[in-house]
Coordinates of C-alpha atoms in Angstrom, one line a residue:
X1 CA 225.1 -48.1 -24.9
X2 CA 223.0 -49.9 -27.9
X3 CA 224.7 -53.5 -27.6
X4 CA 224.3 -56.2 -30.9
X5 CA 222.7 -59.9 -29.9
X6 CA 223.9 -62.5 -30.8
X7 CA 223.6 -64.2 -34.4
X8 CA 222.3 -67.4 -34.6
X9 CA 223.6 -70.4 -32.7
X10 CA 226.0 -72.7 -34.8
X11 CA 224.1 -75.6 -36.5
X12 CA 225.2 -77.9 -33.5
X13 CA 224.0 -75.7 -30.9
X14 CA 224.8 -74.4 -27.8
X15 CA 226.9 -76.4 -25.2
X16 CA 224.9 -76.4 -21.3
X17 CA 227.9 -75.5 -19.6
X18 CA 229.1 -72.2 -21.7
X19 CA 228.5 -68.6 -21.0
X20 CA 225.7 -68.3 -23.1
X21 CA 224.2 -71.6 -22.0
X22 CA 223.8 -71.0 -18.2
X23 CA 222.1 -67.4 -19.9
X24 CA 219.8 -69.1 -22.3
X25 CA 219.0 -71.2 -19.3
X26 CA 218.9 -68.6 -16.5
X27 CA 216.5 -66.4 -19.3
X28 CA 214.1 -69.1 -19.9
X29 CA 213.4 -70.2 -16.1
X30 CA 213.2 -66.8 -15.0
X31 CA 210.1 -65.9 -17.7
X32 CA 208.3 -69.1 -17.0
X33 CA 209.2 -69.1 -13.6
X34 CA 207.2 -65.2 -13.0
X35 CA 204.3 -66.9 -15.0
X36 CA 204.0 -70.2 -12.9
X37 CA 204.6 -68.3 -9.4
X38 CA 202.1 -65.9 -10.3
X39 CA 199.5 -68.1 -11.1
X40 CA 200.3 -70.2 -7.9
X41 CA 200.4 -67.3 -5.5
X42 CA 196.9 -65.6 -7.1
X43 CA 195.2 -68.2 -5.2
X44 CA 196.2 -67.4 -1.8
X45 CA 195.4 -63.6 -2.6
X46 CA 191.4 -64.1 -3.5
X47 CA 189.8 -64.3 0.1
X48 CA 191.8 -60.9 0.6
X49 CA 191.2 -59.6 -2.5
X50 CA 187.8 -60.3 -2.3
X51 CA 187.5 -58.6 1.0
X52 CA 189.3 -55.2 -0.1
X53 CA 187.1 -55.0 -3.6
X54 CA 183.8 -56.1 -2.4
X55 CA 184.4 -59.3 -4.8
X56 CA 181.3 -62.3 -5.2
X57 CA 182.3 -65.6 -5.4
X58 CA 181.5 -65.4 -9.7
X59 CA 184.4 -62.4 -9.6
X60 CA 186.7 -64.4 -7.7
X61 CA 186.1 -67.1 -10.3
X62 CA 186.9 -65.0 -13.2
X63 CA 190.4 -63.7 -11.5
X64 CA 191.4 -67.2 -12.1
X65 CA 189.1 -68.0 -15.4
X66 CA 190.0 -64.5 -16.7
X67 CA 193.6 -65.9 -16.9
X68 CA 193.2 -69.3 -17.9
X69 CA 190.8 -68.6 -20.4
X70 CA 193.0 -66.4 -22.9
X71 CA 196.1 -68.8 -21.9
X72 CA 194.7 -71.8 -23.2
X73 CA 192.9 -70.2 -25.9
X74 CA 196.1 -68.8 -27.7
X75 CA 199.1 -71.0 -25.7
X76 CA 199.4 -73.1 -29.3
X77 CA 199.1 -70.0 -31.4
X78 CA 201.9 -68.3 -29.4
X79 CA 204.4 -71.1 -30.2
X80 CA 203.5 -70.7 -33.3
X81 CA 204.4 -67.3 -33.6
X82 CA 207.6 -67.4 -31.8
X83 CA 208.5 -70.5 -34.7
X84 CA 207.7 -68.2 -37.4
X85 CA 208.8 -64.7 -36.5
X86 CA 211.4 -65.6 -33.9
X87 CA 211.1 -67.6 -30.6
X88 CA 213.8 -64.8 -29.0
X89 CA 211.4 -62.1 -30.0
X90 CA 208.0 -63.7 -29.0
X91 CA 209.1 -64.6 -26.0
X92 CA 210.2 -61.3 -25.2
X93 CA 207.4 -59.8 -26.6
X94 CA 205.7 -62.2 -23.9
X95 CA 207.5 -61.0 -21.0
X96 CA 206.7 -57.4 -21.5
X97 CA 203.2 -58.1 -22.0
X98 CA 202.8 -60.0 -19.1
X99 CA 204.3 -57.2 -16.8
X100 CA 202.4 -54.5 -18.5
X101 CA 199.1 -56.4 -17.5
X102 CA 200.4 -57.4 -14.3
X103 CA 201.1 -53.6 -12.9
X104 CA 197.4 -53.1 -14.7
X105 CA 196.3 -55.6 -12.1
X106 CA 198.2 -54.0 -9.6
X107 CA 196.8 -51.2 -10.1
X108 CA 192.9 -52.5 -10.3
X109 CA 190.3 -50.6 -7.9
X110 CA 187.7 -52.7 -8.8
X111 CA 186.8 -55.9 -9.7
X112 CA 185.8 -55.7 -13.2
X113 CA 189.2 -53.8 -14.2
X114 CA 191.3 -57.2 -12.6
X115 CA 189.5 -59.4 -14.5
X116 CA 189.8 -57.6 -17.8
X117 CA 193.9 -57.3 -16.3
X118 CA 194.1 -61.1 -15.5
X119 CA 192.9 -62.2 -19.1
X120 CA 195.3 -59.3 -21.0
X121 CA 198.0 -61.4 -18.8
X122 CA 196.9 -64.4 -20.3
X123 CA 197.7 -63.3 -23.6
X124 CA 201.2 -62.3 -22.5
X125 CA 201.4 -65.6 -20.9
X126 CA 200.6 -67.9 -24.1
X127 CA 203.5 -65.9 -25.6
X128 CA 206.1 -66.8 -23.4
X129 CA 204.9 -69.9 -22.0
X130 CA 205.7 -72.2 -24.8
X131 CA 208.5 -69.8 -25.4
X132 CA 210.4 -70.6 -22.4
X133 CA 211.4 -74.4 -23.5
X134 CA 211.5 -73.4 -27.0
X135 CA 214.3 -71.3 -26.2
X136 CA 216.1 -74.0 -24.8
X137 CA 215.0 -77.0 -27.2
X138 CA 216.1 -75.1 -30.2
X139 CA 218.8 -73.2 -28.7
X140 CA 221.0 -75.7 -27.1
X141 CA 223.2 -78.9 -29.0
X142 CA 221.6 -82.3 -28.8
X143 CA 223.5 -84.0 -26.5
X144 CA 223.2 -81.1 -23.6
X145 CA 219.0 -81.0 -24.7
X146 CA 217.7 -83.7 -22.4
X147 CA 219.8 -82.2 -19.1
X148 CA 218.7 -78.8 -19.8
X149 CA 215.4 -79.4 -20.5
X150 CA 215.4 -80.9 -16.7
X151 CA 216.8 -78.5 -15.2
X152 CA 214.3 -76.0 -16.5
X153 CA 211.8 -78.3 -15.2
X154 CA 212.9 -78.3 -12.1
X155 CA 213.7 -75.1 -11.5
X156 CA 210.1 -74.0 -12.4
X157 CA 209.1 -76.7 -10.3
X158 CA 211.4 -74.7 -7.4
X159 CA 209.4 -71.1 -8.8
X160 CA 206.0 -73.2 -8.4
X161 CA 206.8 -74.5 -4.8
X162 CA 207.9 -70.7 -3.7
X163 CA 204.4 -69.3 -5.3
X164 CA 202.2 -70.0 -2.5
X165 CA 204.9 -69.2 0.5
X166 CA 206.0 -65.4 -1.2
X167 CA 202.2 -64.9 -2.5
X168 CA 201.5 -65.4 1.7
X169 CA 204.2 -63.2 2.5
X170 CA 203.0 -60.1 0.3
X171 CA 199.3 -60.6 1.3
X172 CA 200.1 -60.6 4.8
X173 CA 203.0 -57.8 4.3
X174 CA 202.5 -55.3 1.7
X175 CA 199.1 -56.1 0.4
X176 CA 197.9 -58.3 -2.3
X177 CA 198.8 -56.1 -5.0
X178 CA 202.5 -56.7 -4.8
X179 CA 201.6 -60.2 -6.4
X180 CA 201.6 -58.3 -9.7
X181 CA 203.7 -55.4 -9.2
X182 CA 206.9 -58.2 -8.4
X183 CA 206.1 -59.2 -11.6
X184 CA 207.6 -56.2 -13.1
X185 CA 211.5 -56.4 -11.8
X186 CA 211.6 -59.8 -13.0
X187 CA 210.6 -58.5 -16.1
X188 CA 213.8 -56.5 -16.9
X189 CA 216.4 -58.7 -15.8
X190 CA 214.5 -61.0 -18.3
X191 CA 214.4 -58.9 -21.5
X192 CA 218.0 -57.3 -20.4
X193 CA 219.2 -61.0 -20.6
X194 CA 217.5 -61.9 -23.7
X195 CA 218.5 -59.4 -25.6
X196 CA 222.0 -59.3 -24.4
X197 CA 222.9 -63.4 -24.1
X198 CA 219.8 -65.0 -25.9
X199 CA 220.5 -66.1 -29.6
X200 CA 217.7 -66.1 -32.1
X201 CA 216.1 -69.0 -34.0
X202 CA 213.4 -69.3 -35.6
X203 CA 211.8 -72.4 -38.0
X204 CA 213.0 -71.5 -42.0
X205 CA 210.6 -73.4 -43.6
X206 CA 207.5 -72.1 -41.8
X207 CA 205.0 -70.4 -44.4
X208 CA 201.0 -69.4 -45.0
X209 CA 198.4 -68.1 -42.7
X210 CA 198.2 -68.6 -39.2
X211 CA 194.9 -70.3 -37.6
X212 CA 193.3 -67.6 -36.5
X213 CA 190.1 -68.5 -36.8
X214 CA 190.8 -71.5 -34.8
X215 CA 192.4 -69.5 -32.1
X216 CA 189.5 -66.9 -31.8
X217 CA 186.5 -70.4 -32.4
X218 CA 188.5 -72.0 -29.1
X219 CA 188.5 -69.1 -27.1
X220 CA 185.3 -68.1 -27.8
X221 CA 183.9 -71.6 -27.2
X222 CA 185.5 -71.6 -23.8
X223 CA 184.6 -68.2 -23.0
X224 CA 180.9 -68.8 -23.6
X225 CA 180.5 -72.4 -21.4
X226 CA 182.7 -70.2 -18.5
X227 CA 180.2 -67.4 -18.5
X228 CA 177.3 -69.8 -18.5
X229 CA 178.6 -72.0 -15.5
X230 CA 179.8 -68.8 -13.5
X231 CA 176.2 -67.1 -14.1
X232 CA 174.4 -69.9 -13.4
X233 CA 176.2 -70.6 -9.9
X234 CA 175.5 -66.9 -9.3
X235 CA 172.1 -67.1 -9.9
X236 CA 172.2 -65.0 -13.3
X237 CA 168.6 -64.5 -15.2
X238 CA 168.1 -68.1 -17.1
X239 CA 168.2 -66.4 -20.7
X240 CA 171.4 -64.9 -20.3
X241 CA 172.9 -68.6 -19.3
X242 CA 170.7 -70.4 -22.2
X243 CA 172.4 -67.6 -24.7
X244 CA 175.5 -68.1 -23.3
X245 CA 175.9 -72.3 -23.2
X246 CA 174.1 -72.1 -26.5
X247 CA 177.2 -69.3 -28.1
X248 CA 180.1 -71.5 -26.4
X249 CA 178.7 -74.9 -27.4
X250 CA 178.0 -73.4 -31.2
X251 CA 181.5 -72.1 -31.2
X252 CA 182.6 -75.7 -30.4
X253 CA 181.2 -77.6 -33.1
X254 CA 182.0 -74.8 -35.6
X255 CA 185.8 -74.9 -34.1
X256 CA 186.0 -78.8 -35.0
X257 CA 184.8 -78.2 -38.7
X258 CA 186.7 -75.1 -39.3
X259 CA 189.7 -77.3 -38.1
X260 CA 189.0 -80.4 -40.1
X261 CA 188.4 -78.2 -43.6
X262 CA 192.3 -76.3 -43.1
X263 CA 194.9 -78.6 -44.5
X264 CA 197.4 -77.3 -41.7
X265 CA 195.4 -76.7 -38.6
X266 CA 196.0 -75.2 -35.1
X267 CA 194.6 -78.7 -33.7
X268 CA 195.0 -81.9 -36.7
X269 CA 191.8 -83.8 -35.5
X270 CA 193.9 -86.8 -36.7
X271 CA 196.1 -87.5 -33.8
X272 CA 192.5 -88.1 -32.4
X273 CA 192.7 -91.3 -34.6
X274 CA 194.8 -92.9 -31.7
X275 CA 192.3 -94.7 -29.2
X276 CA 195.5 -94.4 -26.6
X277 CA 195.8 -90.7 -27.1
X278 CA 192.2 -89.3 -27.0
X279 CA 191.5 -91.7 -23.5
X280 CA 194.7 -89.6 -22.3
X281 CA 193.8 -86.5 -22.7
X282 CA 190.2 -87.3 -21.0
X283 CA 192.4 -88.2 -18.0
X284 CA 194.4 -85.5 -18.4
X285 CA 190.9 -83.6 -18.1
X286 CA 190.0 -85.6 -15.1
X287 CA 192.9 -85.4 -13.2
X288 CA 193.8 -81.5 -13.5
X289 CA 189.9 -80.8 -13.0
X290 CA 190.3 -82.4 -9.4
X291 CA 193.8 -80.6 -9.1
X292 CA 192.6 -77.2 -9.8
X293 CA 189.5 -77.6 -7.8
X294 CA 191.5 -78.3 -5.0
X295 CA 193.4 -75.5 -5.0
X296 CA 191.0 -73.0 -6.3
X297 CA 189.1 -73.9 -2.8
X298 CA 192.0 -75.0 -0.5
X299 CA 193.8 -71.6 0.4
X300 CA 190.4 -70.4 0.9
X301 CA 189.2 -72.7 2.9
X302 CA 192.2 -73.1 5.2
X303 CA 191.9 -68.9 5.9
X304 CA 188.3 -68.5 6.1
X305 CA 187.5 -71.3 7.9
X306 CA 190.5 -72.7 9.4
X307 CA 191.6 -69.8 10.2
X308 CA 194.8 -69.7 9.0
X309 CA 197.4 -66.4 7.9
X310 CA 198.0 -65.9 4.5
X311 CA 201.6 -67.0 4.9
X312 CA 200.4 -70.2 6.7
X313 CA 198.0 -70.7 3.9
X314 CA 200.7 -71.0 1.5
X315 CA 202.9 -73.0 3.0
X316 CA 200.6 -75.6 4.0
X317 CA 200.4 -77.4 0.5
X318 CA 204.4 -77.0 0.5
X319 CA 204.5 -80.8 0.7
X320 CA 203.3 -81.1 -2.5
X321 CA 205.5 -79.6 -4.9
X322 CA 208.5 -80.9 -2.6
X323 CA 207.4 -84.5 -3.1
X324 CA 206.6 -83.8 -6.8
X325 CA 210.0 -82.3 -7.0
X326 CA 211.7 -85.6 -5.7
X327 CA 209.7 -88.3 -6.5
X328 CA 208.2 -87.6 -10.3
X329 CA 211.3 -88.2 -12.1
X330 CA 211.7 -91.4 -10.4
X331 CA 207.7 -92.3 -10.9
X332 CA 208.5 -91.2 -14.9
X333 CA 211.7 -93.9 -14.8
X334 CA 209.5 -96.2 -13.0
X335 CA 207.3 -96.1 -15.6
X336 CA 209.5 -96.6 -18.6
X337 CA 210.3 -100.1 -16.8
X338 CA 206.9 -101.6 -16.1
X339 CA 204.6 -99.1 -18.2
X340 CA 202.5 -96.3 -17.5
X341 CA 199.0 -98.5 -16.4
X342 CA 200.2 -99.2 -13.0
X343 CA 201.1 -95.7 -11.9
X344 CA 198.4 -94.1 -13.6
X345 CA 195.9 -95.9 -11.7
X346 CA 197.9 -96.4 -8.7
X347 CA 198.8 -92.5 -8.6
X348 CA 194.9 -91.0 -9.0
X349 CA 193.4 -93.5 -6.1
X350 CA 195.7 -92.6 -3.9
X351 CA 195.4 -88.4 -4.9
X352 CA 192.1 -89.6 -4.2
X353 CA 192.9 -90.8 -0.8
X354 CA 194.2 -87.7 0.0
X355 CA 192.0 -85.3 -1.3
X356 CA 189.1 -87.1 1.0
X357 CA 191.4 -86.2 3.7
X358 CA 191.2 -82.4 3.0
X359 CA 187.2 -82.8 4.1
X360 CA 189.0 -83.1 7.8
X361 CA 189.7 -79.2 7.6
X362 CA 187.1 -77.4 8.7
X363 CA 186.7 -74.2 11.6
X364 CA 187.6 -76.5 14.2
X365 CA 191.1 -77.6 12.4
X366 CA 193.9 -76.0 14.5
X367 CA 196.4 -78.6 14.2
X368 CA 198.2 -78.8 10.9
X369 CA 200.4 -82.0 11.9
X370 CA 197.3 -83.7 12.6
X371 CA 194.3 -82.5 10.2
X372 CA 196.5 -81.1 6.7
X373 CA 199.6 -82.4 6.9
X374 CA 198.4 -86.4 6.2
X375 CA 195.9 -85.3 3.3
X376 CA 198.8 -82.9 1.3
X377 CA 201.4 -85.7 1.9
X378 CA 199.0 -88.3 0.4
X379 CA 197.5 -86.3 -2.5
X380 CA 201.3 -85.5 -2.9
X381 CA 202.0 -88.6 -3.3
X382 CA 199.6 -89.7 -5.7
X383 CA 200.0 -86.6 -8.2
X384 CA 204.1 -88.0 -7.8
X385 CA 203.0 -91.3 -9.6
X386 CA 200.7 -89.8 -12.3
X387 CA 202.2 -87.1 -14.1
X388 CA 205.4 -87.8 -15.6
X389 CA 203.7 -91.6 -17.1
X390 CA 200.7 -89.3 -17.8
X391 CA 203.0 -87.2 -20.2
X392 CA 204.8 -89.9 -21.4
X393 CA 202.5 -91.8 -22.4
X394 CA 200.1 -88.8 -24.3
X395 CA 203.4 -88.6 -26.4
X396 CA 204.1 -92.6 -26.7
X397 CA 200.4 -92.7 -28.9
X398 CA 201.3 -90.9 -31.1
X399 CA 204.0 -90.9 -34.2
X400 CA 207.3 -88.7 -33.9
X401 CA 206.0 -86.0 -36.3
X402 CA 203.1 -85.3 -34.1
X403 CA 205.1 -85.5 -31.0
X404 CA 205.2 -81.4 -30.3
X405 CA 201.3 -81.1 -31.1
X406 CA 200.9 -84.1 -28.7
X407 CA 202.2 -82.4 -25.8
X408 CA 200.8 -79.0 -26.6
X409 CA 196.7 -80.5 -27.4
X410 CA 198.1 -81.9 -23.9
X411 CA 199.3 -78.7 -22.2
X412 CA 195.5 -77.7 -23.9
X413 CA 193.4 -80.1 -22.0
X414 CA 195.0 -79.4 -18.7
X415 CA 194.3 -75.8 -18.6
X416 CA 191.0 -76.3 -20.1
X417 CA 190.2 -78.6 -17.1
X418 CA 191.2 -76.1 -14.7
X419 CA 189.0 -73.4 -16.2
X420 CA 186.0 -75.3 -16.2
X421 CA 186.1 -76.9 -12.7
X422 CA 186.9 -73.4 -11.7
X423 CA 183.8 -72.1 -13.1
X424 CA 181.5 -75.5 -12.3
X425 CA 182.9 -76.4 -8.9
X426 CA 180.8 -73.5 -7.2
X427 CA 177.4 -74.3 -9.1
X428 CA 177.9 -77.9 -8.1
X429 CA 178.3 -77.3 -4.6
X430 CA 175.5 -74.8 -4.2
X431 CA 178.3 -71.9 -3.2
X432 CA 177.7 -68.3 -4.8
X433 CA 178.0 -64.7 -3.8
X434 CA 179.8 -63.9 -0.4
X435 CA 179.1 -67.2 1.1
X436 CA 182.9 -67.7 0.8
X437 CA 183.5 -65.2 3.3
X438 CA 181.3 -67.1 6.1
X439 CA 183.4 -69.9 7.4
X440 CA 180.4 -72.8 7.9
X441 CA 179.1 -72.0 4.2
X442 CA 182.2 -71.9 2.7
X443 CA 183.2 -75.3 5.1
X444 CA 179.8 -77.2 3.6
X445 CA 180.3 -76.4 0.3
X446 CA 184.3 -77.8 0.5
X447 CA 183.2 -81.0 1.7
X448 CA 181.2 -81.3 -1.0
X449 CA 183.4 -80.3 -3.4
X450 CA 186.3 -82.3 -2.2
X451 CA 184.3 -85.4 -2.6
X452 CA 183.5 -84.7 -6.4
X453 CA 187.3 -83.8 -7.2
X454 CA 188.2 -87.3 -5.6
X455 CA 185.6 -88.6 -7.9
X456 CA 187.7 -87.3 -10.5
X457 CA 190.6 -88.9 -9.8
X458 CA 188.5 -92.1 -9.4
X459 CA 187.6 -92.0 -12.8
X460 CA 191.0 -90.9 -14.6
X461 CA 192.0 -94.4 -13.0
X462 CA 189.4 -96.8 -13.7
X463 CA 189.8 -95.6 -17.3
X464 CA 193.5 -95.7 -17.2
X465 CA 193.1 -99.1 -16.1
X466 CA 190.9 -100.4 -19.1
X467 CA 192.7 -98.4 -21.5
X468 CA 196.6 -98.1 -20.9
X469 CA 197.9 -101.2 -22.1
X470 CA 200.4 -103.8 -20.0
X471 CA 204.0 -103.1 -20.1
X472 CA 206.1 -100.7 -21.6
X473 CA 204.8 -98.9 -25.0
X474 CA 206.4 -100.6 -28.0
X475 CA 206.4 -96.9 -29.0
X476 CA 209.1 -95.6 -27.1
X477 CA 211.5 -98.4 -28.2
X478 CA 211.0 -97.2 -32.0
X479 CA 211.6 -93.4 -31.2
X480 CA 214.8 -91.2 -31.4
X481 CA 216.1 -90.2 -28.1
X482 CA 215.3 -86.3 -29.2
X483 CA 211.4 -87.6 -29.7
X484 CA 211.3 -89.4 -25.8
X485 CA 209.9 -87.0 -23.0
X486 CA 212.5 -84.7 -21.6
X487 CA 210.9 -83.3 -19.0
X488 CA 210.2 -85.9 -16.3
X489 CA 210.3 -83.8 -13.0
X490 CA 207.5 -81.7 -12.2
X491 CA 207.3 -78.5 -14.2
X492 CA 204.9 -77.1 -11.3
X493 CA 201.2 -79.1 -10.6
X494 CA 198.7 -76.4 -13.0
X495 CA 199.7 -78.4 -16.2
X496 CA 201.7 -81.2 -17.6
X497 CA 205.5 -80.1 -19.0
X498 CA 205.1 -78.8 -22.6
X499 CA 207.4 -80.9 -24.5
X500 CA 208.1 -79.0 -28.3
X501 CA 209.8 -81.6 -30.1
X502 CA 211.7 -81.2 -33.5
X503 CA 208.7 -82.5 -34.8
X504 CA 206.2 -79.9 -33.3
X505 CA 203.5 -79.3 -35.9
X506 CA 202.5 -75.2 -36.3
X507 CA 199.9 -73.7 -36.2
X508 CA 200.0 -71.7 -39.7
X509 CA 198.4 -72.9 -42.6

């Protein structure tokens, strides 16, 4: 039976609590819900998948890179799109991507064929990623906006906390593959609902030529400083790397002129203008560097050398997301009270703290009351202070109109962290080809590495400390309440809540 959608929503919106609501709501959690869990429970697949495809260390690192590296090229492209040709139809487009490359993952015999998969589902993930709250910010009446934008947060931050415990279960059960292939059930009911309950929208006044050239210059430049990092770690011939750093960092200067020439960018240069904003987003870049290195290494470390199952794996850093999940809206209310400089240098010493106490794991560490349990609660703890204020405050530089590009150059540096501490981490440490799999090796080089991701977190706060001013930002008093950070609760630990506000700037020109 061939069924109609809906029309568009009436000018006022949607109310939460209707029919279509709880559908628009239930539609947009579940997509960027299958995204998030995925990328949390890849993680606690690599020591296994590295095993059953004769993976090196520089293939495991592009399974995660391959990902992150089309996602953060093209994430503020895809809103984009899904503002100009529909955010219902983007988004699904998205969704079917995703599981398309997902079953290709699935299905990958070696390790070259994953890669290739992981990065197709990072295009499919840029789509629907920013299409999952613009769903519900343009979908749903002002009033009912704030509430559902928080509970989409935190049931995402619910799909994050599951990731690691279900990614367990199907490595230890069914095999590592059925990470991907779950992806593809999800898939349906998704579509099924958004073509059935999901109502259009789309931005009217939208016109000219997207930024491609800005999109492909990014992703380029990020490509090239990945492959040079990973090489070099694995020991690649010197030219290759030279060639490489010298394509990415070209790529990056010509980027930033190509962007400061177009009258309507993908990235305006000028909400760079704000002091405030740009020492933000470096701590942003600090602080998700030292997150993603810990848990590029962690579930590796705790099964190779620890010993631990899979399952056990996965719920071991549990603790985190729970805490995040009760404790960051009431760090991001804190914050609106006193300001955003005490928790944001309180909140990265004490991640600190606890990432120092990861270096007690090592093949030795059989209790996990006594030697994990402290260091997650602790690191939990801190990254509970820092990242609503951290959000709040990235949007608080800058004026209303730039509010949506704010959070998305935001969303930008947080994944861009993650990819290169991915791909650096190794070469720092001195930790390349199958050392991963030998427990002592792979325990060295995690001491090591722990130490330089708490030096992260050291730095995000002494420069939150010079640079975030006392007291609340005057700011937030002169802002609408539709232009003030929606999503305080955690939205899942990879990166910072995308928050597209009526103001959100595109990326067509």
């Amino acid at each position: 039976m061939t069924t109609t959608a809906p029309g568009p929503p009436e000018p006022e919106g949607v109310p939460l609590a209707s029919a279509t609501g709880r559908w628009v709501l239930a539609c947009s959690v579940l997509g960027s819900g299958m995204a998030l869990l995925d990328g949390t429970a890849v993680n606690i697949a690599l020591p296994r998948l590295g095993r059953d495809l004769g993976a090196s260390l520089a293939a495991l690192q592009w399974t995660v890179n391959g990902y992150l590296l089309t996602l953060a090229g093209l994430i503020l492209l895809g809103g984009s799109l899904g503002d100009r040709y529909g955010r219902r139809r983007v988004f699904v487009i998205g969704v079917v991507w995703f599981a398309v490359a997902s079953a290709a993952c699935g299905a990958a015999r070696d390790p070259g064929l994953l890669i290739a998969a992981r990065a197709l589902q990072g295009v499919g993930g840029a789509l629907l990623t920013p299409g999952s709250l613009a769903l519900v910010q343009s979908t749903f009446r002002q009033e009912d906006r704030a509430k559902a934008v928080g509970a989409w947060s935190g049931l995402g931050g619910v799909a994050g906390a599951i990731g690691p415990f279900l990614g367990g279960y199907l490595v230890d059960g069914p095999g590592w593959r059925w990470i991907f292939y779950i992806n593809l059930p999800v898939a349906v009911v998704v579509v099924a609902i958004a073509l059935r309950h999901v109502p259009e929208s789309r931005d009217r006044t939208a016109s000219g030529r997207f930024d491609v050239p800005g999109a492909a210059l990014a992703a380029l430049s990020l490509a090239g400083i990945t492959y040079a990092l990973i090489a070099a770690s694995g020991h690649a011939a010197w030219p290759s790397v030279v060639v490489a750093a010298a394509v990415g960092l070209g790529c990056g200067v010509t980027f930033v002129r190509t962007e400061r020439r177009r009258p309507n960018p993908m990235l305006p240069l000028s909400v760079f203008s704000s002091r405030l904003f740009t020492s933000m987003n470096i701590v942003t870049l600090c602080l998700y560097a030292a997150i993603g290195g810990v848990f590029f290494l962690l579930p590796t470390q705790l099964q190779v050398a620890a010993g631990y199952s899979a399952v056990r794996a996965g719920l071991a850093t549990l603790p985190v997301t729970v805490l995040m999940l009760l404790l960051s809206a009431p760090a991001g209310a804190l914050a609106q009270r006193i300001g955003p400089r005490l928790p944001l240098t309180v909140g990265p010493l004490v991640a600190a703290g606890g990432i120092l106490l990861l270096t007690r794991i090592s093949p030795g560490s059989s209790s996990y009351p006594l030697d994990v349990l402290p260091a997650v609660v602790v690191q939990g703890l801190g990254m509970s202070l820092f990242v609503a204020p951290l959000t709040a405050t990235v949007l608080a530089s800058v004026d209303v109109d730039h509010a949506g590009v704010a959070s998305g150059v935001n969303n930008a540096a947080a994944r861009v962290a993650q990819l290169l501490i991915v791909a650096a981490l190794p070469l720092a440490v001195g930790l390349s080809g199958t050392a991963y799999q030998n427990a002592h090796q792979l325990n060295a080089a995690f001491g090591k590495s722990m130490v330089i991701c708490a030096v992260l977190c050291l730095l995000a706060a002494l420069m939150a400390y010079l640079l975030v001013p006392t007291g609340a930002l005057e700011q937030e008093e002169d802002q609408p309440q539709s232009a003030r950070p929606e999503c305080l609760t955690n939205c899942g630990f990879p990166s910072p809540p995308l928050e597209p506000g009526p103001g959100r700037e595109r990326a067509a020109s």
